[in-house]
PDB file of C-alpha atoms in Angstrom:
ATOM      1  CA  MET W   1       0.000   0.000   0.000  1.00 92.00           C
ATOM      2  CA  ILE W   2       1.179   3.529  -0.744  1.00 96.00           C
ATOM      3  CA  ILE W   3       0.691   6.822   1.089  1.00 97.00           C
ATOM      4  CA  GLY W   4      -1.528   8.115  -1.723  1.00 96.00           C
ATOM      5  CA  SER W   5      -4.046   5.360  -0.929  1.00 95.00           C
ATOM      6  CA  ILE W   6      -4.271   6.556   2.661  1.00 96.00           C
ATOM      7  CA  LEU W   7      -4.843  10.128   1.501  1.00 96.00           C
ATOM      8  CA  LYS W   8      -7.649   8.980  -0.805  1.00 95.00           C
ATOM      9  CA  GLY W   9      -9.416   7.590   2.246  1.00 91.00           C
ATOM     10  CA  LYS W  10      -8.737  10.376   4.727  1.00 91.00           C
ATOM     11  CA  GLY W  11      -8.501  13.307   2.344  1.00 88.00           C
ATOM     12  CA  GLY W  12      -5.826  15.891   1.839  1.00 88.00           C
ATOM     13  CA  GLN W  13      -7.051  18.461   4.346  1.00 92.00           C
ATOM     14  CA  VAL W  14      -4.235  19.676   6.573  1.00 96.00           C
ATOM     15  CA  VAL W  15      -4.690  21.812   9.667  1.00 97.00           C
ATOM     16  CA  SER W  16      -2.251  24.707   9.690  1.00 98.00           C
ATOM     17  CA  VAL W  17      -1.309  27.517  12.049  1.00 98.00           C
ATOM     18  CA  GLY W  18       0.658  30.701  11.500  1.00 98.00           C
ATOM     19  CA  PRO W  19       4.174  31.378  12.771  1.00 98.00           C
ATOM     20  CA  GLU W  20       2.879  34.288  14.869  1.00 98.00           C
ATOM     21  CA  ASP W  21       0.097  32.243  16.497  1.00 98.00           C
ATOM     22  CA  THR W  22       0.583  31.851  20.224  1.00 98.00           C
ATOM     23  CA  ILE W  23       1.282  28.487  21.764  1.00 98.00           C
ATOM     24  CA  LEU W  24      -2.075  28.722  23.544  1.00 97.00           C
ATOM     25  CA  SER W  25      -3.790  29.224  20.185  1.00 98.00           C
ATOM     26  CA  VAL W  26      -1.868  26.294  18.678  1.00 98.00           C
ATOM     27  CA  ALA W  27      -2.756  24.057  21.633  1.00 97.00           C
ATOM     28  CA  ARG W  28      -6.414  24.983  21.235  1.00 98.00           C
ATOM     29  CA  THR W  29      -6.272  24.210  17.503  1.00 98.00           C
ATOM     30  CA  LEU W  30      -4.726  20.801  18.162  1.00 98.00           C
ATOM     31  CA  ALA W  31      -7.323  20.043  20.844  1.00 98.00           C
ATOM     32  CA  GLU W  32     -10.237  21.263  18.713  1.00 98.00           C
ATOM     33  CA  HIS W  33      -9.231  19.046  15.785  1.00 97.00           C
ATOM     34  CA  ARG W  34      -8.093  16.172  18.019  1.00 96.00           C
ATOM     35  CA  ILE W  35      -4.709  16.008  16.284  1.00 96.00           C
ATOM     36  CA  GLY W  36      -1.114  15.817  17.465  1.00 96.00           C
ATOM     37  CA  ALA W  37       0.513  18.263  15.050  1.00 97.00           C
ATOM     38  CA  ALA W  38      -0.180  21.091  12.627  1.00 98.00           C
ATOM     39  CA  LEU W  39       1.846  22.553   9.807  1.00 98.00           C
ATOM     40  CA  VAL W  40       3.144  26.071  10.303  1.00 98.00           C
ATOM     41  CA  ARG W  41       2.513  28.113   7.150  1.00 98.00           C
ATOM     42  CA  ASP W  42       3.012  31.722   6.177  1.00 97.00           C
ATOM     43  CA  ALA W  43       0.269  33.962   4.774  1.00 96.00           C
ATOM     44  CA  ALA W  44       1.048  32.751   1.225  1.00 95.00           C
ATOM     45  CA  GLY W  45       0.662  29.122   2.292  1.00 93.00           C
ATOM     46  CA  ALA W  46       4.353  28.210   2.195  1.00 95.00           C
ATOM     47  CA  ILE W  47       5.289  25.529   4.716  1.00 97.00           C
ATOM     48  CA  LEU W  48       7.676  26.871   7.352  1.00 98.00           C
ATOM     49  CA  GLY W  49       7.667  23.883   9.683  1.00 98.00           C
ATOM     50  CA  ILE W  50       5.519  21.662  11.848  1.00 98.00           C
ATOM     51  CA  ILE W  51       4.497  22.040  15.474  1.00 98.00           C
ATOM     52  CA  SER W  52       3.515  19.043  17.549  1.00 97.00           C
ATOM     53  CA  GLU W  53       2.434  18.318  21.075  1.00 96.00           C
ATOM     54  CA  ARG W  54       6.006  17.149  21.661  1.00 95.00           C
ATOM     55  CA  ASP W  55       7.357  20.538  20.492  1.00 97.00           C
ATOM     56  CA  ILE W  56       4.988  22.336  22.841  1.00 97.00           C
ATOM     57  CA  VAL W  57       5.935  20.206  25.848  1.00 96.00           C
ATOM     58  CA  GLY W  58       9.650  20.637  25.096  1.00 96.00           C
ATOM     59  CA  GLY W  59       9.183  24.386  24.743  1.00 95.00           C
ATOM     60  CA  MET W  60       7.280  24.598  28.002  1.00 95.00           C
ATOM     61  CA  ALA W  61      10.035  22.692  29.781  1.00 96.00           C
ATOM     62  CA  ALA W  62      12.673  25.025  28.341  1.00 95.00           C
ATOM     63  CA  HIS W  63      10.850  28.347  28.780  1.00 93.00           C
ATOM     64  CA  GLY W  64       8.755  27.762  31.910  1.00 92.00           C
ATOM     65  CA  PRO W  65       5.869  30.015  32.964  1.00 90.00           C
ATOM     66  CA  GLY W  66       4.472  32.342  30.324  1.00 91.00           C
ATOM     67  CA  THR W  67       5.028  29.861  27.518  1.00 94.00           C
ATOM     68  CA  THR W  68       1.462  30.097  26.255  1.00 95.00           C
ATOM     69  CA  GLY W  69       2.083  33.624  24.970  1.00 96.00           C
ATOM     70  CA  LEU W  70       5.148  32.700  22.916  1.00 97.00           C
ATOM     71  CA  LYS W  71       4.907  32.191  19.154  1.00 98.00           C
ATOM     72  CA  ALA W  72       4.641  28.969  17.161  1.00 98.00           C
ATOM     73  CA  ALA W  73       7.772  29.956  15.214  1.00 97.00           C
ATOM     74  CA  GLN W  74       9.782  29.634  18.443  1.00 97.00           C
ATOM     75  CA  PHE W  75       8.677  26.042  19.066  1.00 97.00           C
ATOM     76  CA  MET W  76       8.165  24.553  15.615  1.00 97.00           C
ATOM     77  CA  THR W  77      10.402  21.989  13.977  1.00 97.00           C
ATOM     78  CA  ARG W  78      11.869  23.624  10.893  1.00 96.00           C
ATOM     79  CA  ASP W  79      13.569  20.622   9.288  1.00 95.00           C
ATOM     80  CA  LEU W  80      10.639  18.700   7.861  1.00 95.00           C
ATOM     81  CA  VAL W  81      10.751  15.011   7.132  1.00 97.00           C
ATOM     82  CA  THR W  82       8.423  14.394   4.194  1.00 97.00           C
ATOM     83  CA  VAL W  83       7.218  11.567   1.966  1.00 98.00           C
ATOM     84  CA  ALA W  84       5.717  11.360  -1.509  1.00 98.00           C
ATOM     85  CA  PRO W  85       2.273   9.963  -2.391  1.00 97.00           C
ATOM     86  CA  GLN W  86       3.941   6.929  -4.005  1.00 97.00           C
ATOM     87  CA  THR W  87       6.000   6.076  -0.886  1.00 98.00           C
ATOM     88  CA  LEU W  88       5.179   2.630   0.501  1.00 96.00           C
ATOM     89  CA  VAL W  89       3.566   2.615   3.937  1.00 96.00           C
ATOM     90  CA  THR W  90       6.313   0.283   5.189  1.00 95.00           C
ATOM     91  CA  GLN W  91       8.960   2.747   3.976  1.00 97.00           C
ATOM     92  CA  ALA W  92       7.175   5.654   5.663  1.00 97.00           C
ATOM     93  CA  LEU W  93       7.024   3.691   8.925  1.00 96.00           C
ATOM     94  CA  GLY W  94      10.763   3.115   8.634  1.00 97.00           C
ATOM     95  CA  VAL W  95      11.367   6.836   8.111  1.00 97.00           C
ATOM     96  CA  MET W  96       9.251   7.654  11.155  1.00 97.00           C
ATOM     97  CA  THR W  97      11.199   5.195  13.281  1.00 96.00           C
ATOM     98  CA  GLN W  98      14.578   6.365  12.026  1.00 97.00           C
ATOM     99  CA  LYS W  99      13.839  10.090  12.305  1.00 96.00           C
ATOM    100  CA  ARG W 100      11.734   9.754  15.476  1.00 95.00           C
ATOM    101  CA  VAL W 101       8.746  11.663  14.072  1.00 96.00           C
ATOM    102  CA  ARG W 102       5.034  10.883  14.244  1.00 96.00           C
ATOM    103  CA  HIS W 103       3.734  13.042  11.393  1.00 97.00           C
ATOM    104  CA  LEU W 104       4.823  13.244   7.763  1.00 98.00           C
ATOM    105  CA  PRO W 105       3.741  15.940   5.312  1.00 97.00           C
ATOM    106  CA  VAL W 106       3.084  14.409   1.889  1.00 97.00           C
ATOM    107  CA  LEU W 107       4.575  16.387  -0.996  1.00 97.00           C
ATOM    108  CA  ASP W 108       4.291  15.509  -4.667  1.00 96.00           C
ATOM    109  CA  GLU W 109       7.186  15.699  -7.130  1.00 95.00           C
ATOM    110  CA  ALA W 110       6.526  19.426  -7.666  1.00 95.00           C
ATOM    111  CA  GLY W 111       6.714  20.057  -3.911  1.00 93.00           C
ATOM    112  CA  THR W 112       2.975  20.674  -3.596  1.00 95.00           C
ATOM    113  CA  LEU W 113       1.394  19.667  -0.294  1.00 96.00           C
ATOM    114  CA  ARG W 114      -0.980  16.720  -0.803  1.00 96.00           C
ATOM    115  CA  GLY W 115      -1.741  15.900   2.816  1.00 97.00           C
ATOM    116  CA  LEU W 116      -0.319  14.813   6.149  1.00 97.00           C
ATOM    117  CA  VAL W 117      -0.146  11.305   7.592  1.00 97.00           C
ATOM    118  CA  SER W 118       0.341  10.297  11.195  1.00 96.00           C
ATOM    119  CA  ILE W 119       1.777   7.179  12.748  1.00 96.00           C
ATOM    120  CA  GLY W 120      -1.822   6.216  13.556  1.00 95.00           C
ATOM    121  CA  ASP W 121      -2.807   6.453   9.896  1.00 95.00           C
ATOM    122  CA  LEU W 122       0.090   4.211   8.883  1.00 97.00           C
ATOM    123  CA  VAL W 123      -0.468   1.625  11.618  1.00 95.00           C
ATOM    124  CA  LYS W 124      -4.163   1.465  10.735  1.00 93.00           C
ATOM    125  CA  ALA W 125      -3.284   0.905   7.071  1.00 93.00           C
ATOM    126  CA  ARG W 126      -0.811  -1.866   7.943  1.00 91.00           C
ATOM    127  CA  ILE W 127      -3.373  -3.603  10.163  1.00 92.00           C
ATOM    128  CA  GLU W 128      -5.994  -3.451   7.398  1.00 90.00           C
ATOM    129  CA  GLU W 129      -3.437  -4.792   4.933  1.00 85.00           C
ATOM    130  CA  ALA W 130      -2.490  -7.665   7.272  1.00 86.00           C
ATOM    131  CA  GLU W 131      -6.149  -8.530   7.874  1.00 88.00           C
ATOM    132  CA  GLN W 132      -6.795  -8.584   4.131  1.00 87.00           C
ATOM    133  CA  GLU W 133      -3.776 -10.833   3.556  1.00 82.00           C
ATOM    134  CA  ALA W 134      -4.975 -13.183   6.307  1.00 86.00           C
ATOM    135  CA  GLU W 135      -8.436 -13.386   4.734  1.00 86.00           C
ATOM    136  CA  GLU W 136      -6.934 -14.103   1.320  1.00 84.00           C
ATOM    137  CA  LEU W 137      -4.744 -16.868   2.754  1.00 85.00           C
ATOM    138  CA  LYS W 138      -7.721 -18.320   4.621  1.00 86.00           C
ATOM    139  CA  ALA W 139      -9.784 -18.327   1.420  1.00 85.00           C
ATOM    140  CA  TYR W 140      -6.909 -19.937  -0.490  1.00 82.00           C
ATOM    141  CA  VAL W 141      -6.443 -22.691   2.090  1.00 86.00           C
ATOM    142  CA  THR W 142     -10.204 -23.318   2.268  1.00 86.00           C
ATOM    143  CA  ALA W 143     -10.463 -23.546  -1.528  1.00 85.00           C
ATOM    144  CA  ALA W 144      -7.420 -25.815  -1.778  1.00 78.00           C
ATOM    145  CA  GLY W 145      -8.494 -28.040   1.074  1.00 69.00           C
TER     146      GLY W 145
END
């Protein structure tokens, strides 16, 4: 299975915040959408980075009280790890493990944002794939038997 198949099912909508948004605003956005990360984009829509719950917790630990008023640009991860729509789910899981990230923006060959996948999306896809394989094997054994 490829990442593009996951995006067909979940859609390409990506929640974004601005670099000047406060950490409180970002936290509220994440809570409202029940997500663990959001892309940070400028007014023209260019991707500047990603901000996750992990970034917020690390920033709070580093900056202490008053953190909620600081800006997303101060906490975001600037070096994005991305995948393409044709990337295999197993490859994307490997990238997540190696780079220790839980969210991957999906960019096409032109660099256009196509969506965002989470570790949960990929694990769900692998489970569905394994269940389908098991059913196919069961049907094969039943037919052969």
